[in-house]
Amino acid sequence: MKDIDDSKQPLLAHLIELRRRLLWSLVTLVLCFFVCFAFAKDIFAVLVQPLLRAGQGKLIYTDIFEAFFTQVKVSLFAALMLSFPVIATQLWRFVAPGLYAREKKAFLPFLLLTPLFFAAGACFAYFVAMPWALHFLLSFQGDVGGIQQEALPGVGNYLNFCTRFIFGFGAAFLLPILLMILERAGIVTRDQLVKSRRYAIVASAGVAAVLTPPDVVSMMLLLVPLYSLYEFAILAIRITHWRAARKAARSASAKVAPAVVAGPRTEGGPEAPPGGGRVGGSGPI
């Protein structure tokens, strides 16, 4: 079995292969879009549940096309989620032939863990971050100087809020995988990650400011898990190195043990003097 596919192909063949993979991905995305468009209202009904639990029971739209384009965006959002495994598989099939067997073995687990971590981040956003943020943002309703202040979010505005939270938290939860890949590739080391904790806090704050709405609660809801994932990545790298060191130690001991058992014998063996080792030899005195 070859360690790598050493067949040479011209650039045109690689471009044709790339086009074929992109077409498969695009066809899958389009089919998922039409399926999701048929259930767009049901999907949007799931997305508005955090808003209902926060006590807001009304969404408005002022642009005559806003409700329609909201359903289109919901369908595209759901289609991206649904077709991601196929798109990732096509990407892997295009890249894998150029990797060595050990590289495939190293990177394949990270590829399989990517949708799981993204789903964990999306679930955290939907069940934890969004309800807390909505409770805080909707708490400004009420009497303000004798004027009744009421929140009337639009359907397009709320959809942007949902997608920013879900995509932002899903992408943020991929941080451990990214750091472990960089460490496995030799771009960064565990010591560098440990020494860069203060920079990681600043970077987490910047990412939280970009991916979440501009309020302190939403930023903190992303900043704290993001930096916790940074520490989790350091711990996972440390455990990986510890397991690799134990495996190397067991391999070294397994190689040394047979050499010790099969060592030369000095009693009665070929190295013993004639006569079984008696002093003076075997002839008459």
PDB file of C-alpha atoms in Angstrom:
ATOM      1  CA  MET A   1       0.000   0.000   0.000  1.00  0.00           C
ATOM      2  CA  LYS A   2       1.450   3.348  -1.033  1.00  0.00           C
ATOM      3  CA  ASP A   3       1.986   6.025   1.565  1.00  0.00           C
ATOM      4  CA  ILE A   4       0.857   8.709  -0.896  1.00  0.00           C
ATOM      5  CA  ASP A   5      -0.683   8.831  -4.333  1.00  0.00           C
ATOM      6  CA  ASP A   6       2.433   9.622  -6.410  1.00  0.00           C
ATOM      7  CA  SER A   7       0.626   9.806  -9.737  1.00  0.00           C
ATOM      8  CA  LYS A   8       1.336  13.042 -11.576  1.00  0.00           C
ATOM      9  CA  GLN A   9      -1.535  15.022 -13.054  1.00  0.00           C
ATOM     10  CA  PRO A  10      -1.447  18.273 -15.013  1.00  0.00           C
ATOM     11  CA  LEU A  11      -2.909  21.448 -13.586  1.00  0.00           C
ATOM     12  CA  LEU A  12      -5.957  21.139 -15.816  1.00  0.00           C
ATOM     13  CA  ALA A  13      -6.823  17.752 -14.285  1.00  0.00           C
ATOM     14  CA  HIS A  14      -6.676  19.254 -10.793  1.00  0.00           C
ATOM     15  CA  LEU A  15      -8.921  22.117 -11.878  1.00  0.00           C
ATOM     16  CA  ILE A  16     -11.416  19.657 -13.370  1.00  0.00           C
ATOM     17  CA  GLU A  17     -11.412  17.688 -10.132  1.00  0.00           C
ATOM     18  CA  LEU A  18     -11.941  20.896  -8.129  1.00  0.00           C
ATOM     19  CA  ARG A  19     -14.824  21.869 -10.394  1.00  0.00           C
ATOM     20  CA  ARG A  20     -16.431  18.454  -9.909  1.00  0.00           C
ATOM     21  CA  ARG A  21     -16.209  18.739  -6.111  1.00  0.00           C
ATOM     22  CA  LEU A  22     -17.606  22.285  -6.170  1.00  0.00           C
ATOM     23  CA  LEU A  23     -20.493  21.203  -8.399  1.00  0.00           C
ATOM     24  CA  TRP A  24     -21.407  18.375  -6.018  1.00  0.00           C
ATOM     25  CA  SER A  25     -21.342  20.819  -3.115  1.00  0.00           C
ATOM     26  CA  LEU A  26     -23.414  23.406  -4.983  1.00  0.00           C
ATOM     27  CA  VAL A  27     -26.014  20.861  -6.104  1.00  0.00           C
ATOM     28  CA  THR A  28     -26.348  19.586  -2.539  1.00  0.00           C
ATOM     29  CA  LEU A  29     -26.743  23.138  -1.223  1.00  0.00           C
ATOM     30  CA  VAL A  30     -29.413  23.982  -3.816  1.00  0.00           C
ATOM     31  CA  LEU A  31     -31.403  20.807  -3.126  1.00  0.00           C
ATOM     32  CA  CYS A  32     -31.247  21.421   0.622  1.00  0.00           C
ATOM     33  CA  PHE A  33     -32.331  25.028   0.047  1.00  0.00           C
ATOM     34  CA  PHE A  34     -35.518  24.027  -1.783  1.00  0.00           C
ATOM     35  CA  VAL A  35     -36.325  21.404   0.843  1.00  0.00           C
ATOM     36  CA  CYS A  36     -35.777  23.917   3.634  1.00  0.00           C
ATOM     37  CA  PHE A  37     -37.781  26.599   1.812  1.00  0.00           C
ATOM     38  CA  ALA A  38     -40.812  24.303   1.960  1.00  0.00           C
ATOM     39  CA  PHE A  39     -40.422  24.217   5.753  1.00  0.00           C
ATOM     40  CA  ALA A  40     -39.167  27.790   6.213  1.00  0.00           C
ATOM     41  CA  LYS A  41     -42.030  28.805   8.516  1.00  0.00           C
ATOM     42  CA  ASP A  42     -41.493  25.760  10.724  1.00  0.00           C
ATOM     43  CA  ILE A  43     -37.739  26.455  10.923  1.00  0.00           C
ATOM     44  CA  PHE A  44     -38.346  30.111  11.779  1.00  0.00           C
ATOM     45  CA  ALA A  45     -40.866  28.987  14.410  1.00  0.00           C
ATOM     46  CA  VAL A  46     -38.032  27.099  16.116  1.00  0.00           C
ATOM     47  CA  LEU A  47     -35.733  30.125  15.942  1.00  0.00           C
ATOM     48  CA  VAL A  48     -38.274  32.442  17.624  1.00  0.00           C
ATOM     49  CA  GLN A  49     -38.701  30.207  20.699  1.00  0.00           C
ATOM     50  CA  PRO A  50     -36.009  32.064  22.730  1.00  0.00           C
ATOM     51  CA  LEU A  51     -37.833  35.308  21.954  1.00  0.00           C
ATOM     52  CA  LEU A  52     -41.123  33.821  23.174  1.00  0.00           C
ATOM     53  CA  ARG A  53     -39.500  32.563  26.366  1.00  0.00           C
ATOM     54  CA  ALA A  54     -38.147  36.091  26.934  1.00  0.00           C
ATOM     55  CA  GLY A  55     -41.721  37.413  26.961  1.00  0.00           C
ATOM     56  CA  GLN A  56     -41.845  38.977  23.489  1.00  0.00           C
ATOM     57  CA  GLY A  57     -44.759  37.684  21.442  1.00  0.00           C
ATOM     58  CA  LYS A  58     -44.724  39.972  18.424  1.00  0.00           C
ATOM     59  CA  LEU A  59     -42.515  40.480  15.381  1.00  0.00           C
ATOM     60  CA  ILE A  60     -43.171  43.149  12.777  1.00  0.00           C
ATOM     61  CA  TYR A  61     -41.993  43.999   9.285  1.00  0.00           C
ATOM     62  CA  THR A  62     -42.172  47.432   7.696  1.00  0.00           C
ATOM     63  CA  ASP A  63     -40.744  46.592   4.277  1.00  0.00           C
ATOM     64  CA  ILE A  64     -43.225  44.787   2.059  1.00  0.00           C
ATOM     65  CA  PHE A  65     -40.568  42.309   0.881  1.00  0.00           C
ATOM     66  CA  GLU A  66     -38.984  41.779   4.302  1.00  0.00           C
ATOM     67  CA  ALA A  67     -41.065  38.754   5.331  1.00  0.00           C
ATOM     68  CA  PHE A  68     -40.390  36.968   2.038  1.00  0.00           C
ATOM     69  CA  PHE A  69     -36.649  37.602   2.093  1.00  0.00           C
ATOM     70  CA  THR A  70     -36.586  36.480   5.721  1.00  0.00           C
ATOM     71  CA  GLN A  71     -37.931  33.091   4.645  1.00  0.00           C
ATOM     72  CA  VAL A  72     -35.287  32.946   1.917  1.00  0.00           C
ATOM     73  CA  LYS A  73     -32.536  33.713   4.459  1.00  0.00           C
ATOM     74  CA  VAL A  74     -33.930  31.128   6.868  1.00  0.00           C
ATOM     75  CA  SER A  75     -33.917  28.512   4.104  1.00  0.00           C
ATOM     76  CA  LEU A  76     -30.333  29.356   3.129  1.00  0.00           C
ATOM     77  CA  PHE A  77     -29.252  29.289   6.772  1.00  0.00           C
ATOM     78  CA  ALA A  78     -30.796  25.848   7.313  1.00  0.00           C
ATOM     79  CA  ALA A  79     -29.454  24.555   3.981  1.00  0.00           C
ATOM     80  CA  LEU A  80     -25.892  25.508   4.942  1.00  0.00           C
ATOM     81  CA  MET A  81     -26.266  23.598   8.200  1.00  0.00           C
ATOM     82  CA  LEU A  82     -27.817  20.584   6.496  1.00  0.00           C
ATOM     83  CA  SER A  83     -25.358  20.346   3.603  1.00  0.00           C
ATOM     84  CA  PHE A  84     -22.196  20.981   5.624  1.00  0.00           C
ATOM     85  CA  PRO A  85     -21.292  17.253   6.013  1.00  0.00           C
ATOM     86  CA  VAL A  86     -21.451  16.761   2.234  1.00  0.00           C
ATOM     87  CA  ILE A  87     -19.425  19.925   1.550  1.00  0.00           C
ATOM     88  CA  ALA A  88     -16.797  18.892   4.116  1.00  0.00           C
ATOM     89  CA  THR A  89     -16.622  15.402   2.585  1.00  0.00           C
ATOM     90  CA  GLN A  90     -16.067  16.821  -0.906  1.00  0.00           C
ATOM     91  CA  LEU A  91     -13.334  19.093   0.422  1.00  0.00           C
ATOM     92  CA  TRP A  92     -11.643  16.148   2.149  1.00  0.00           C
ATOM     93  CA  ARG A  93     -11.770  14.012  -1.020  1.00  0.00           C
ATOM     94  CA  PHE A  94     -10.086  16.787  -2.974  1.00  0.00           C
ATOM     95  CA  VAL A  95      -7.312  17.360  -0.417  1.00  0.00           C
ATOM     96  CA  ALA A  96      -6.736  13.802   0.865  1.00  0.00           C
ATOM     97  CA  PRO A  97      -4.876  12.390  -2.209  1.00  0.00           C
ATOM     98  CA  GLY A  98      -2.093  14.938  -1.652  1.00  0.00           C
ATOM     99  CA  LEU A  99      -1.521  13.923   1.971  1.00  0.00           C
ATOM    100  CA  TYR A 100       0.697  11.217   3.399  1.00  0.00           C
ATOM    101  CA  ALA A 101      -0.926   8.362   5.283  1.00  0.00           C
ATOM    102  CA  ARG A 102       0.284   9.706   8.647  1.00  0.00           C
ATOM    103  CA  GLU A 103      -1.116  13.145   7.760  1.00  0.00           C
ATOM    104  CA  LYS A 104      -4.488  11.636   6.895  1.00  0.00           C
ATOM    105  CA  LYS A 105      -4.469   9.756  10.170  1.00  0.00           C
ATOM    106  CA  ALA A 106      -3.622  12.967  12.033  1.00  0.00           C
ATOM    107  CA  PHE A 107      -6.152  15.297  10.394  1.00  0.00           C
ATOM    108  CA  LEU A 108      -9.140  12.995   9.864  1.00  0.00           C
ATOM    109  CA  PRO A 109     -10.198  13.018  13.575  1.00  0.00           C
ATOM    110  CA  PHE A 110     -10.212  16.832  13.544  1.00  0.00           C
ATOM    111  CA  LEU A 111     -12.425  16.817  10.453  1.00  0.00           C
ATOM    112  CA  LEU A 112     -14.856  14.434  12.134  1.00  0.00           C
ATOM    113  CA  LEU A 113     -14.930  16.512  15.330  1.00  0.00           C
ATOM    114  CA  THR A 114     -15.596  19.812  13.523  1.00  0.00           C
ATOM    115  CA  PRO A 115     -19.399  19.381  13.108  1.00  0.00           C
ATOM    116  CA  LEU A 116     -19.696  18.139  16.693  1.00  0.00           C
ATOM    117  CA  PHE A 117     -17.942  21.195  18.133  1.00  0.00           C
ATOM    118  CA  PHE A 118     -19.892  23.535  15.835  1.00  0.00           C
ATOM    119  CA  ALA A 119     -23.166  21.907  16.905  1.00  0.00           C
ATOM    120  CA  ALA A 120     -22.148  22.266  20.561  1.00  0.00           C
ATOM    121  CA  GLY A 121     -21.518  25.984  20.042  1.00  0.00           C
ATOM    122  CA  ALA A 122     -24.827  26.443  18.209  1.00  0.00           C
ATOM    123  CA  CYS A 123     -26.708  24.640  20.998  1.00  0.00           C
ATOM    124  CA  PHE A 124     -24.984  26.777  23.624  1.00  0.00           C
ATOM    125  CA  ALA A 125     -26.034  29.909  21.713  1.00  0.00           C
ATOM    126  CA  TYR A 126     -29.624  28.752  21.289  1.00  0.00           C
ATOM    127  CA  PHE A 127     -30.296  27.396  24.769  1.00  0.00           C
ATOM    128  CA  VAL A 128     -28.068  29.617  26.951  1.00  0.00           C
ATOM    129  CA  ALA A 129     -26.661  32.743  25.303  1.00  0.00           C
ATOM    130  CA  MET A 130     -29.679  33.920  23.289  1.00  0.00           C
ATOM    131  CA  PRO A 131     -32.227  33.704  26.168  1.00  0.00           C
ATOM    132  CA  TRP A 132     -29.901  35.589  28.533  1.00  0.00           C
ATOM    133  CA  ALA A 133     -29.148  38.259  25.936  1.00  0.00           C
ATOM    134  CA  LEU A 134     -32.833  38.667  25.038  1.00  0.00           C
ATOM    135  CA  HIS A 135     -33.874  38.970  28.687  1.00  0.00           C
ATOM    136  CA  PHE A 136     -31.288  41.718  29.142  1.00  0.00           C
ATOM    137  CA  LEU A 137     -32.081  43.583  25.909  1.00  0.00           C
ATOM    138  CA  LEU A 138     -35.852  43.444  26.406  1.00  0.00           C
ATOM    139  CA  SER A 139     -35.594  44.612  30.017  1.00  0.00           C
ATOM    140  CA  PHE A 140     -35.387  48.237  28.829  1.00  0.00           C
ATOM    141  CA  GLN A 141     -39.105  48.260  28.052  1.00  0.00           C
ATOM    142  CA  GLY A 142     -41.399  50.208  30.308  1.00  0.00           C
ATOM    143  CA  ASP A 143     -42.072  53.738  31.412  1.00  0.00           C
ATOM    144  CA  VAL A 144     -39.296  56.219  30.617  1.00  0.00           C
ATOM    145  CA  GLY A 145     -40.091  59.752  31.769  1.00  0.00           C
ATOM    146  CA  GLY A 146     -43.802  59.225  31.305  1.00  0.00           C
ATOM    147  CA  ILE A 147     -43.419  57.655  27.861  1.00  0.00           C
ATOM    148  CA  GLN A 148     -44.064  53.970  27.306  1.00  0.00           C
ATOM    149  CA  GLN A 149     -41.054  52.318  25.697  1.00  0.00           C
ATOM    150  CA  GLU A 150     -41.882  49.103  23.859  1.00  0.00           C
ATOM    151  CA  ALA A 151     -39.705  46.710  21.849  1.00  0.00           C
ATOM    152  CA  LEU A 152     -41.062  45.842  18.411  1.00  0.00           C
ATOM    153  CA  PRO A 153     -38.294  43.829  16.694  1.00  0.00           C
ATOM    154  CA  GLY A 154     -38.567  43.214  12.968  1.00  0.00           C
ATOM    155  CA  VAL A 155     -38.415  39.747  11.457  1.00  0.00           C
ATOM    156  CA  GLY A 156     -35.255  40.557   9.490  1.00  0.00           C
ATOM    157  CA  ASN A 157     -33.576  42.158  12.504  1.00  0.00           C
ATOM    158  CA  TYR A 158     -34.338  39.152  14.713  1.00  0.00           C
ATOM    159  CA  LEU A 159     -33.089  36.696  12.076  1.00  0.00           C
ATOM    160  CA  ASN A 160     -29.777  38.592  11.852  1.00  0.00           C
ATOM    161  CA  PHE A 161     -29.583  38.418  15.644  1.00  0.00           C
ATOM    162  CA  CYS A 162     -30.102  34.629  15.597  1.00  0.00           C
ATOM    163  CA  THR A 163     -27.670  33.895  12.786  1.00  0.00           C
ATOM    164  CA  ARG A 164     -24.919  36.045  14.332  1.00  0.00           C
ATOM    165  CA  PHE A 165     -25.261  34.217  17.628  1.00  0.00           C
ATOM    166  CA  ILE A 166     -25.451  30.706  16.179  1.00  0.00           C
ATOM    167  CA  PHE A 167     -22.670  31.128  13.616  1.00  0.00           C
ATOM    168  CA  GLY A 168     -20.542  33.143  16.043  1.00  0.00           C
ATOM    169  CA  PHE A 169     -20.717  30.608  18.860  1.00  0.00           C
ATOM    170  CA  GLY A 170     -20.419  27.676  16.457  1.00  0.00           C
ATOM    171  CA  ALA A 171     -17.245  29.113  14.926  1.00  0.00           C
ATOM    172  CA  ALA A 172     -15.863  30.051  18.345  1.00  0.00           C
ATOM    173  CA  PHE A 173     -16.249  26.486  19.601  1.00  0.00           C
ATOM    174  CA  LEU A 174     -13.923  25.349  16.795  1.00  0.00           C
ATOM    175  CA  LEU A 175     -11.001  27.129  18.496  1.00  0.00           C
ATOM    176  CA  PRO A 176      -9.594  23.992  20.241  1.00  0.00           C
ATOM    177  CA  ILE A 177      -9.543  22.093  16.940  1.00  0.00           C
ATOM    178  CA  LEU A 178      -7.779  24.983  15.195  1.00  0.00           C
ATOM    179  CA  LEU A 179      -5.134  25.292  17.917  1.00  0.00           C
ATOM    180  CA  MET A 180      -4.502  21.544  17.994  1.00  0.00           C
ATOM    181  CA  ILE A 181      -4.076  21.474  14.203  1.00  0.00           C
ATOM    182  CA  LEU A 182      -1.621  24.384  14.367  1.00  0.00           C
ATOM    183  CA  GLU A 183       0.302  22.625  17.129  1.00  0.00           C
ATOM    184  CA  ARG A 184       0.314  19.327  15.232  1.00  0.00           C
ATOM    185  CA  ALA A 185       1.630  21.145  12.133  1.00  0.00           C
ATOM    186  CA  GLY A 186       4.447  22.724  14.172  1.00  0.00           C
ATOM    187  CA  ILE A 187       3.270  26.316  13.645  1.00  0.00           C
ATOM    188  CA  VAL A 188       2.780  26.915  17.371  1.00  0.00           C
ATOM    189  CA  THR A 189       3.921  25.061  20.484  1.00  0.00           C
ATOM    190  CA  ARG A 190       2.278  24.404  23.813  1.00  0.00           C
ATOM    191  CA  ASP A 191       4.766  26.676  25.583  1.00  0.00           C
ATOM    192  CA  GLN A 192       3.894  29.517  23.213  1.00  0.00           C
ATOM    193  CA  LEU A 193       0.200  29.025  23.919  1.00  0.00           C
ATOM    194  CA  VAL A 194       0.825  29.046  27.671  1.00  0.00           C
ATOM    195  CA  LYS A 195       2.860  32.262  27.464  1.00  0.00           C
ATOM    196  CA  SER A 196       0.236  33.966  25.264  1.00  0.00           C
ATOM    197  CA  ARG A 197      -2.666  33.779  27.711  1.00  0.00           C
ATOM    198  CA  ARG A 198      -2.934  37.560  28.120  1.00  0.00           C
ATOM    199  CA  TYR A 199      -3.046  38.017  24.360  1.00  0.00           C
ATOM    200  CA  ALA A 200      -5.672  35.295  24.135  1.00  0.00           C
ATOM    201  CA  ILE A 201      -7.923  37.255  26.508  1.00  0.00           C
ATOM    202  CA  VAL A 202      -7.607  40.393  24.369  1.00  0.00           C
ATOM    203  CA  ALA A 203      -8.213  38.402  21.166  1.00  0.00           C
ATOM    204  CA  SER A 204     -11.271  36.713  22.718  1.00  0.00           C
ATOM    205  CA  ALA A 205     -12.689  40.121  23.623  1.00  0.00           C
ATOM    206  CA  GLY A 206     -12.136  41.344  20.057  1.00  0.00           C
ATOM    207  CA  VAL A 207     -13.797  38.284  18.531  1.00  0.00           C
ATOM    208  CA  ALA A 208     -16.733  38.575  20.938  1.00  0.00           C
ATOM    209  CA  ALA A 209     -17.155  42.254  20.029  1.00  0.00           C
ATOM    210  CA  VAL A 210     -17.313  41.399  16.306  1.00  0.00           C
ATOM    211  CA  LEU A 211     -19.510  38.282  16.418  1.00  0.00           C
ATOM    212  CA  THR A 212     -22.107  39.395  18.980  1.00  0.00           C
ATOM    213  CA  PRO A 213     -24.495  42.364  19.249  1.00  0.00           C
ATOM    214  CA  PRO A 214     -22.953  45.495  20.802  1.00  0.00           C
ATOM    215  CA  ASP A 215     -23.900  44.935  24.424  1.00  0.00           C
ATOM    216  CA  VAL A 216     -21.836  43.833  27.407  1.00  0.00           C
ATOM    217  CA  VAL A 217     -23.911  40.771  28.284  1.00  0.00           C
ATOM    218  CA  SER A 218     -23.669  39.254  24.797  1.00  0.00           C
ATOM    219  CA  MET A 219     -19.942  39.927  24.662  1.00  0.00           C
ATOM    220  CA  MET A 220     -19.333  38.280  28.037  1.00  0.00           C
ATOM    221  CA  LEU A 221     -21.465  35.289  27.036  1.00  0.00           C
ATOM    222  CA  LEU A 222     -19.013  34.631  24.200  1.00  0.00           C
ATOM    223  CA  LEU A 223     -15.790  35.885  25.784  1.00  0.00           C
ATOM    224  CA  VAL A 224     -15.901  33.524  28.788  1.00  0.00           C
ATOM    225  CA  PRO A 225     -16.541  30.299  26.795  1.00  0.00           C
ATOM    226  CA  LEU A 226     -14.029  31.376  24.144  1.00  0.00           C
ATOM    227  CA  TYR A 227     -11.186  31.786  26.604  1.00  0.00           C
ATOM    228  CA  SER A 228     -12.264  28.593  28.410  1.00  0.00           C
ATOM    229  CA  LEU A 229     -11.903  26.758  25.105  1.00  0.00           C
ATOM    230  CA  TYR A 230      -8.404  28.231  24.763  1.00  0.00           C
ATOM    231  CA  GLU A 231      -7.469  26.681  28.106  1.00  0.00           C
ATOM    232  CA  PHE A 232      -9.165  23.433  27.081  1.00  0.00           C
ATOM    233  CA  ALA A 233      -7.004  23.334  23.940  1.00  0.00           C
ATOM    234  CA  ILE A 234      -3.833  23.714  26.052  1.00  0.00           C
ATOM    235  CA  LEU A 235      -5.001  20.892  28.322  1.00  0.00           C
ATOM    236  CA  ALA A 236      -5.860  18.644  25.344  1.00  0.00           C
ATOM    237  CA  ILE A 237      -2.419  19.259  23.799  1.00  0.00           C
ATOM    238  CA  ARG A 238      -0.755  18.434  27.128  1.00  0.00           C
ATOM    239  CA  ILE A 239      -2.722  15.174  27.404  1.00  0.00           C
ATOM    240  CA  THR A 240      -1.808  14.296  23.805  1.00  0.00           C
ATOM    241  CA  HIS A 241       1.898  14.809  24.520  1.00  0.00           C
ATOM    242  CA  TRP A 242       1.639  12.770  27.729  1.00  0.00           C
ATOM    243  CA  ARG A 243       0.003   9.857  25.903  1.00  0.00           C
ATOM    244  CA  ALA A 244       2.600  10.041  23.115  1.00  0.00           C
ATOM    245  CA  ALA A 245       5.411   9.982  25.697  1.00  0.00           C
ATOM    246  CA  ARG A 246       3.899   6.934  27.427  1.00  0.00           C
ATOM    247  CA  LYS A 247       3.537   5.139  24.095  1.00  0.00           C
ATOM    248  CA  ALA A 248       7.149   5.908  23.189  1.00  0.00           C
ATOM    249  CA  ALA A 249       8.327   4.671  26.603  1.00  0.00           C
ATOM    250  CA  ARG A 250       6.404   1.400  26.206  1.00  0.00           C
ATOM    251  CA  SER A 251       7.855   0.901  22.722  1.00  0.00           C
ATOM    252  CA  ALA A 252      11.382   1.518  23.994  1.00  0.00           C
ATOM    253  CA  SER A 253      10.956  -0.914  26.890  1.00  0.00           C
ATOM    254  CA  ALA A 254       9.523  -3.552  24.542  1.00  0.00           C
ATOM    255  CA  LYS A 255      12.609  -3.281  22.331  1.00  0.00           C
ATOM    256  CA  VAL A 256      15.073  -3.446  25.239  1.00  0.00           C
ATOM    257  CA  ALA A 257      13.489  -6.419  27.048  1.00  0.00           C
ATOM    258  CA  PRO A 258      14.110  -9.117  24.369  1.00  0.00           C
ATOM    259  CA  ALA A 259      17.739  -8.030  24.037  1.00  0.00           C
ATOM    260  CA  VAL A 260      18.283  -8.564  27.761  1.00  0.00           C
ATOM    261  CA  VAL A 261      16.590 -11.990  27.764  1.00  0.00           C
ATOM    262  CA  ALA A 262      18.504 -13.241  24.717  1.00  0.00           C
ATOM    263  CA  GLY A 263      21.944 -12.189  26.013  1.00  0.00           C
ATOM    264  CA  PRO A 264      24.935 -14.637  25.827  1.00  0.00           C
ATOM    265  CA  ARG A 265      25.300 -17.219  28.600  1.00  0.00           C
ATOM    266  CA  THR A 266      28.733 -17.549  30.258  1.00  0.00           C
ATOM    267  CA  GLU A 267      28.286 -20.879  32.107  1.00  0.00           C
ATOM    268  CA  GLY A 268      28.679 -24.056  30.049  1.00  0.00           C
ATOM    269  CA  GLY A 269      28.299 -22.157  26.821  1.00  0.00           C
ATOM    270  CA  PRO A 270      30.566 -21.614  23.869  1.00  0.00           C
ATOM    271  CA  GLU A 271      32.607 -19.029  25.777  1.00  0.00           C
ATOM    272  CA  ALA A 272      33.486 -21.487  28.584  1.00  0.00           C
ATOM    273  CA  PRO A 273      37.003 -22.973  28.545  1.00  0.00           C
ATOM    274  CA  PRO A 274      37.469 -26.604  27.470  1.00  0.00           C
ATOM    275  CA  GLY A 275      36.619 -29.152  30.120  1.00  0.00           C
ATOM    276  CA  GLY A 276      33.560 -27.388  31.398  1.00  0.00           C
ATOM    277  CA  GLY A 277      35.499 -24.588  33.005  1.00  0.00           C
ATOM    278  CA  ARG A 278      37.879 -26.663  35.238  1.00  0.00           C
ATOM    279  CA  VAL A 279      41.144 -25.013  36.082  1.00  0.00           C
ATOM    280  CA  GLY A 280      44.144 -26.788  34.489  1.00  0.00           C
ATOM    281  CA  GLY A 281      42.414 -28.175  31.374  1.00  0.00           C
ATOM    282  CA  SER A 282      41.169 -31.699  30.585  1.00  0.00           C
ATOM    283  CA  GLY A 283      44.438 -33.736  30.197  1.00  0.00           C
ATOM    284  CA  PRO A 284      46.359 -35.697  32.851  1.00  0.00           C
ATOM    285  CA  ILE A 285      48.247 -33.744  35.474  1.00  0.00           C
TER     286      ILE A 285
END
